[in-house]
Every structure is written in C-alpha cells, then in structure tokens.
Amino acid sequence: MIAASLRAFGRLFVMGLEVIAGMFRLPFQGKEFAHQFWFVASVSILPAALVSIPLGAVITLQLGSLTAQIGADSFNGAASVLAIIQQASPIVTALIVAGAGGSAICADLGARTIREEIDAMQVLGVSPIHRLVVPRVLASMLVAVLLNGMVSVVGVAGGYFFNVIVQDGTPGAFLASFAALAQLPDLWVGELKALIFGFLAGLVASYRGLNPKGGPKGVGDVVNQSVVITFLLLFFVNFVISVLYLELVPAKGA
C-alpha cells in the first residue's frame, strides 16, 4: 500500500515537471486554453461569490468576539482582513476550483482515456500532456488567481459590513487597524498560494483522469479521488508556505 502510494506520488511529480516544461513549449494551445479557462471560471465564480460573503462574516464575528474579550476591539479589522487574505481566501478558492472545475477536468480526461482517445493521440505522435493537460492546468491557475482576488474583496467587504452593522464597530477603527498592520506582501502571498493551489488542482485532476481503472465506474472513482487528494495536498502546502512566509517576512512594525 505504501509502496503503491509512493509510486503514484512519483508519477504525479514527474508529470508535474512535464507540465511545467510544456508551458514553455510551442505551439501554445491557445484555443484549448481559452475554452478551459471559460469553462472552469463559469462553474466556479458563483459558488466562490456565495461562499466568500458568509466566510468574511464568520471570521469577523468570531475575531470580533475574541478581541472584545481581551480589550483589543480596535485591531479587529486588521486581524479579520489578514486572516481572510492570507489564509481563508486562497483555501476557499482552491477548494472551489478543485471541486467544481477539477472534477470536470478529471471526468473529461477519464472519459477520453477509456475511449482510447489518449492512446490514439500517442500513436499519432501527439503528446497528451502538451495538447490536453497543459492548457487545463494553466486555466486552473489563472482562474484560481482571479477568483482569489474576488473572494478576498467580497470577504473583506462582508467582514466590514458585519463588524460595523452587527457588532457596532467603528468604520474608521476597522480601516485604520488594517492600514497599520497589513503590508503588501500579505496580498502577494495570498495570490502565490492561489497560483500554486490552482496548479495542484489542475495537475491532480489531469493525472487521475489519465489513469482510470475499471471502465466507466473507474472514471467516477478517480473523480472522487482527485478531489480528496487535492484537498490533502493544498492543506499541507498551505502549512509549508505559511510557515516560510512568517519566518522570512517580518511583521509590519516588528
């Protein structure tokens, strides 16, 4: 079991290197990329927008309650906004991209595989990685970065609304605390996480879609597996990036 998992991880890693190399290989599959970008974005925008509003509200309400207990109400804005931008927004974005777009990518490639279309492409000398996988991974990365920006803005706006309206917070204090403690790298690390998470979502979905077992039933199995594997990977990668960021980038005013 462990040996099989290690072999699968090794094949996934090798495929990831092939995808990165394929991004710089010509000709670029622009039409396929545009089609996949529109598809992933269309199935992800609405869920992301609907999730981001209660997300910002819950984080702001919870942190507002905690800061009130320790007498630090004026820092509620900075705490909630930084939590949304650095942690919550990239993770939510990746979960939506993997759950909505990634599952569809995996199902599409899995159906092509069991119909032997992938084998036919290889016989004709066409690389499935360059022709099919690279555009899908790039589309997932771009959608994740753009959605992360949208989720951050909507989440912060929702947090601001609930802090001012529900908790009777001061608008000036909310904004002033954020301006005092936040810094530009906080935004960049959130976008970097979204970029990496989008890459992982597209890569895992494509890898599992190209390796189904058991016919049509196997396609359904690999779709479920791709979502679960992506979730596990993104939480681990998020932990590593967060630790490195907090160690390498000093806090503002420190």
PDB file of N, CA, C and O in Angstrom, residues 8-41:
ATOM      1  N   ALA A   8       2.795   6.237  -7.033  1.00  0.00           N
ATOM      2  CA  ALA A   8       1.824   7.168  -7.604  1.00  0.00           C
ATOM      3  C   ALA A   8       2.265   8.614  -7.400  1.00  0.00           C
ATOM      4  O   ALA A   8       2.135   9.454  -8.301  1.00  0.00           O
ATOM      5  N   PHE A   9       2.799   8.902  -6.217  1.00  0.00           N
ATOM      6  CA  PHE A   9       3.287  10.265  -5.962  1.00  0.00           C
ATOM      7  C   PHE A   9       4.466  10.594  -6.867  1.00  0.00           C
ATOM      8  O   PHE A   9       4.582  11.723  -7.360  1.00  0.00           O
ATOM      9  N   GLY A  10       5.338   9.608  -7.101  1.00  0.00           N
ATOM     10  CA  GLY A  10       6.461   9.827  -8.007  1.00  0.00           C
ATOM     11  C   GLY A  10       6.003  10.103  -9.427  1.00  0.00           C
ATOM     12  O   GLY A  10       6.526  11.014 -10.092  1.00  0.00           O
ATOM     13  N   ARG A  11       5.007   9.358  -9.904  1.00  0.00           N
ATOM     14  CA  ARG A  11       4.479   9.608 -11.251  1.00  0.00           C
ATOM     15  C   ARG A  11       3.804  10.971 -11.336  1.00  0.00           C
ATOM     16  O   ARG A  11       3.911  11.671 -12.352  1.00  0.00           O
ATOM     17  N   LEU A  12       3.112  11.362 -10.254  1.00  0.00           N
ATOM     18  CA  LEU A  12       2.492  12.686 -10.225  1.00  0.00           C
ATOM     19  C   LEU A  12       3.548  13.781 -10.271  1.00  0.00           C
ATOM     20  O   LEU A  12       3.392  14.788 -10.978  1.00  0.00           O
ATOM     21  N   PHE A  13       4.648  13.581  -9.545  1.00  0.00           N
ATOM     22  CA  PHE A  13       5.730  14.570  -9.536  1.00  0.00           C
ATOM     23  C   PHE A  13       6.375  14.688 -10.917  1.00  0.00           C
ATOM     24  O   PHE A  13       6.633  15.801 -11.396  1.00  0.00           O
ATOM     25  N   VAL A  14       6.601  13.555 -11.554  1.00  0.00           N
ATOM     26  CA  VAL A  14       7.182  13.573 -12.895  1.00  0.00           C
ATOM     27  C   VAL A  14       6.249  14.269 -13.878  1.00  0.00           C
ATOM     28  O   VAL A  14       6.678  15.069 -14.724  1.00  0.00           O
ATOM     29  N   MET A  15       4.976  13.988 -13.763  1.00  0.00           N
ATOM     30  CA  MET A  15       4.014  14.640 -14.642  1.00  0.00           C
ATOM     31  C   MET A  15       3.985  16.142 -14.393  1.00  0.00           C
ATOM     32  O   MET A  15       3.834  16.937 -15.334  1.00  0.00           O
ATOM     33  N   GLY A  16       4.127  16.545 -13.140  1.00  0.00           N
ATOM     34  CA  GLY A  16       4.184  17.966 -12.837  1.00  0.00           C
ATOM     35  C   GLY A  16       5.365  18.647 -13.513  1.00  0.00           C
ATOM     36  O   GLY A  16       5.234  19.760 -14.040  1.00  0.00           O
ATOM     37  N   LEU A  17       6.524  17.980 -13.525  1.00  0.00           N
ATOM     38  CA  LEU A  17       7.691  18.530 -14.221  1.00  0.00           C
ATOM     39  C   LEU A  17       7.440  18.610 -15.724  1.00  0.00           C
ATOM     40  O   LEU A  17       7.844  19.589 -16.383  1.00  0.00           O
ATOM     41  N   GLU A  18       6.775  17.597 -16.282  1.00  0.00           N
ATOM     42  CA  GLU A  18       6.460  17.625 -17.712  1.00  0.00           C
ATOM     43  C   GLU A  18       5.497  18.763 -18.046  1.00  0.00           C
ATOM     44  O   GLU A  18       5.624  19.410 -19.093  1.00  0.00           O
ATOM     45  N   VAL A  19       4.541  19.017 -17.156  1.00  0.00           N
ATOM     46  CA  VAL A  19       3.592  20.104 -17.384  1.00  0.00           C
ATOM     47  C   VAL A  19       4.306  21.450 -17.340  1.00  0.00           C
ATOM     48  O   VAL A  19       4.066  22.329 -18.184  1.00  0.00           O
ATOM     49  N   ILE A  20       5.205  21.627 -16.376  1.00  0.00           N
ATOM     50  CA  ILE A  20       5.947  22.891 -16.285  1.00  0.00           C
ATOM     51  C   ILE A  20       6.795  23.097 -17.535  1.00  0.00           C
ATOM     52  O   ILE A  20       6.843  24.205 -18.093  1.00  0.00           O
ATOM     53  N   ALA A  21       7.455  22.035 -17.996  1.00  0.00           N
ATOM     54  CA  ALA A  21       8.249  22.148 -19.227  1.00  0.00           C
ATOM     55  C   ALA A  21       7.345  22.426 -20.429  1.00  0.00           C
ATOM     56  O   ALA A  21       7.708  23.201 -21.332  1.00  0.00           O
ATOM     57  N   GLY A  22       6.161  21.816 -20.441  1.00  0.00           N
ATOM     58  CA  GLY A  22       5.245  22.014 -21.555  1.00  0.00           C
ATOM     59  C   GLY A  22       4.678  23.417 -21.641  1.00  0.00           C
ATOM     60  O   GLY A  22       4.227  23.844 -22.711  1.00  0.00           O
ATOM     61  N   MET A  23       4.685  24.156 -20.537  1.00  0.00           N
ATOM     62  CA  MET A  23       4.200  25.536 -20.559  1.00  0.00           C
ATOM     63  C   MET A  23       5.061  26.439 -21.434  1.00  0.00           C
ATOM     64  O   MET A  23       4.590  27.473 -21.908  1.00  0.00           O
ATOM     65  N   PHE A  24       6.316  26.052 -21.629  1.00  0.00           N
ATOM     66  CA  PHE A  24       7.243  26.867 -22.416  1.00  0.00           C
ATOM     67  C   PHE A  24       7.513  26.254 -23.789  1.00  0.00           C
ATOM     68  O   PHE A  24       8.434  26.662 -24.476  1.00  0.00           O
ATOM     69  N   ARG A  25       6.696  25.283 -24.136  1.00  0.00           N
ATOM     70  CA  ARG A  25       6.881  24.598 -25.412  1.00  0.00           C
ATOM     71  C   ARG A  25       5.889  25.123 -26.447  1.00  0.00           C
ATOM     72  O   ARG A  25       4.734  25.348 -26.133  1.00  0.00           O
ATOM     73  N   LEU A  26       6.345  25.333 -27.643  1.00  0.00           N
ATOM     74  CA  LEU A  26       5.489  25.782 -28.743  1.00  0.00           C
ATOM     75  C   LEU A  26       5.067  24.585 -29.598  1.00  0.00           C
ATOM     76  O   LEU A  26       5.796  23.589 -29.672  1.00  0.00           O
ATOM     77  N   PRO A  27       3.908  24.635 -30.246  1.00  0.00           N
ATOM     78  CA  PRO A  27       2.954  25.754 -30.240  1.00  0.00           C
ATOM     79  C   PRO A  27       2.086  25.751 -28.994  1.00  0.00           C
ATOM     80  O   PRO A  27       1.754  24.701 -28.449  1.00  0.00           O
ATOM     81  N   PHE A  28       1.702  26.958 -28.559  1.00  0.00           N
ATOM     82  CA  PHE A  28       0.829  27.092 -27.405  1.00  0.00           C
ATOM     83  C   PHE A  28      -0.616  26.811 -27.810  1.00  0.00           C
ATOM     84  O   PHE A  28      -1.095  27.343 -28.816  1.00  0.00           O
ATOM     85  N   GLN A  29      -1.295  25.987 -27.033  1.00  0.00           N
ATOM     86  CA  GLN A  29      -2.673  25.602 -27.344  1.00  0.00           C
ATOM     87  C   GLN A  29      -3.631  26.681 -26.854  1.00  0.00           C
ATOM     88  O   GLN A  29      -4.345  26.519 -25.868  1.00  0.00           O
ATOM     89  N   GLY A  30      -3.647  27.811 -27.577  1.00  0.00           N
ATOM     90  CA  GLY A  30      -4.432  28.956 -27.131  1.00  0.00           C
ATOM     91  C   GLY A  30      -5.930  28.707 -27.137  1.00  0.00           C
ATOM     92  O   GLY A  30      -6.646  29.120 -26.211  1.00  0.00           O
ATOM     93  N   LYS A  31      -6.423  28.050 -28.154  1.00  0.00           N
ATOM     94  CA  LYS A  31      -7.864  27.806 -28.249  1.00  0.00           C
ATOM     95  C   LYS A  31      -8.339  26.891 -27.128  1.00  0.00           C
ATOM     96  O   LYS A  31      -9.377  27.135 -26.498  1.00  0.00           O
ATOM     97  N   GLU A  32      -7.588  25.833 -26.872  1.00  0.00           N
ATOM     98  CA  GLU A  32      -7.943  24.912 -25.793  1.00  0.00           C
ATOM     99  C   GLU A  32      -7.852  25.610 -24.435  1.00  0.00           C
ATOM    100  O   GLU A  32      -8.701  25.409 -23.557  1.00  0.00           O
ATOM    101  N   PHE A  33      -6.830  26.451 -24.271  1.00  0.00           N
ATOM    102  CA  PHE A  33      -6.679  27.189 -23.019  1.00  0.00           C
ATOM    103  C   PHE A  33      -7.863  28.127 -22.785  1.00  0.00           C
ATOM    104  O   PHE A  33      -8.415  28.187 -21.680  1.00  0.00           O
ATOM    105  N   ALA A  34      -8.255  28.863 -23.810  1.00  0.00           N
ATOM    106  CA  ALA A  34      -9.378  29.797 -23.675  1.00  0.00           C
ATOM    107  C   ALA A  34     -10.670  29.049 -23.340  1.00  0.00           C
ATOM    108  O   ALA A  34     -11.468  29.499 -22.503  1.00  0.00           O
ATOM    109  N   HIS A  35     -10.882  27.906 -24.002  1.00  0.00           N
ATOM    110  CA  HIS A  35     -12.088  27.118 -23.741  1.00  0.00           C
ATOM    111  C   HIS A  35     -12.106  26.610 -22.302  1.00  0.00           C
ATOM    112  O   HIS A  35     -13.137  26.700 -21.609  1.00  0.00           O
ATOM    113  N   GLN A  36     -10.975  26.088 -21.832  1.00  0.00           N
ATOM    114  CA  GLN A  36     -10.914  25.549 -20.476  1.00  0.00           C
ATOM    115  C   GLN A  36     -11.016  26.661 -19.435  1.00  0.00           C
ATOM    116  O   GLN A  36     -11.644  26.477 -18.384  1.00  0.00           O
ATOM    117  N   PHE A  37     -10.404  27.811 -19.735  1.00  0.00           N
ATOM    118  CA  PHE A  37     -10.493  28.930 -18.798  1.00  0.00           C
ATOM    119  C   PHE A  37     -11.944  29.364 -18.616  1.00  0.00           C
ATOM    120  O   PHE A  37     -12.405  29.584 -17.489  1.00  0.00           O
ATOM    121  N   TRP A  38     -12.652  29.504 -19.712  1.00  0.00           N
ATOM    122  CA  TRP A  38     -14.048  29.933 -19.624  1.00  0.00           C
ATOM    123  C   TRP A  38     -14.888  28.894 -18.892  1.00  0.00           C
ATOM    124  O   TRP A  38     -15.757  29.240 -18.081  1.00  0.00           O
ATOM    125  N   PHE A  39     -14.624  27.616 -19.146  1.00  0.00           N
ATOM    126  CA  PHE A  39     -15.402  26.567 -18.504  1.00  0.00           C
ATOM    127  C   PHE A  39     -15.157  26.553 -16.995  1.00  0.00           C
ATOM    128  O   PHE A  39     -16.111  26.553 -16.196  1.00  0.00           O
ATOM    129  N   VAL A  40     -13.877  26.543 -16.575  1.00  0.00           N
ATOM    130  CA  VAL A  40     -13.567  26.488 -15.141  1.00  0.00           C
ATOM    131  C   VAL A  40     -14.091  27.732 -14.435  1.00  0.00           C
ATOM    132  O   VAL A  40     -14.632  27.657 -13.326  1.00  0.00           O
ATOM    133  N   ALA A  41     -13.945  28.894 -15.085  1.00  0.00           N
ATOM    134  CA  ALA A  41     -14.430  30.133 -14.469  1.00  0.00           C
ATOM    135  C   ALA A  41     -15.954  30.122 -14.336  1.00  0.00           C
ATOM    136  O   ALA A  41     -16.503  30.548 -13.312  1.00  0.00           O
TER     137      ALA A  41
END
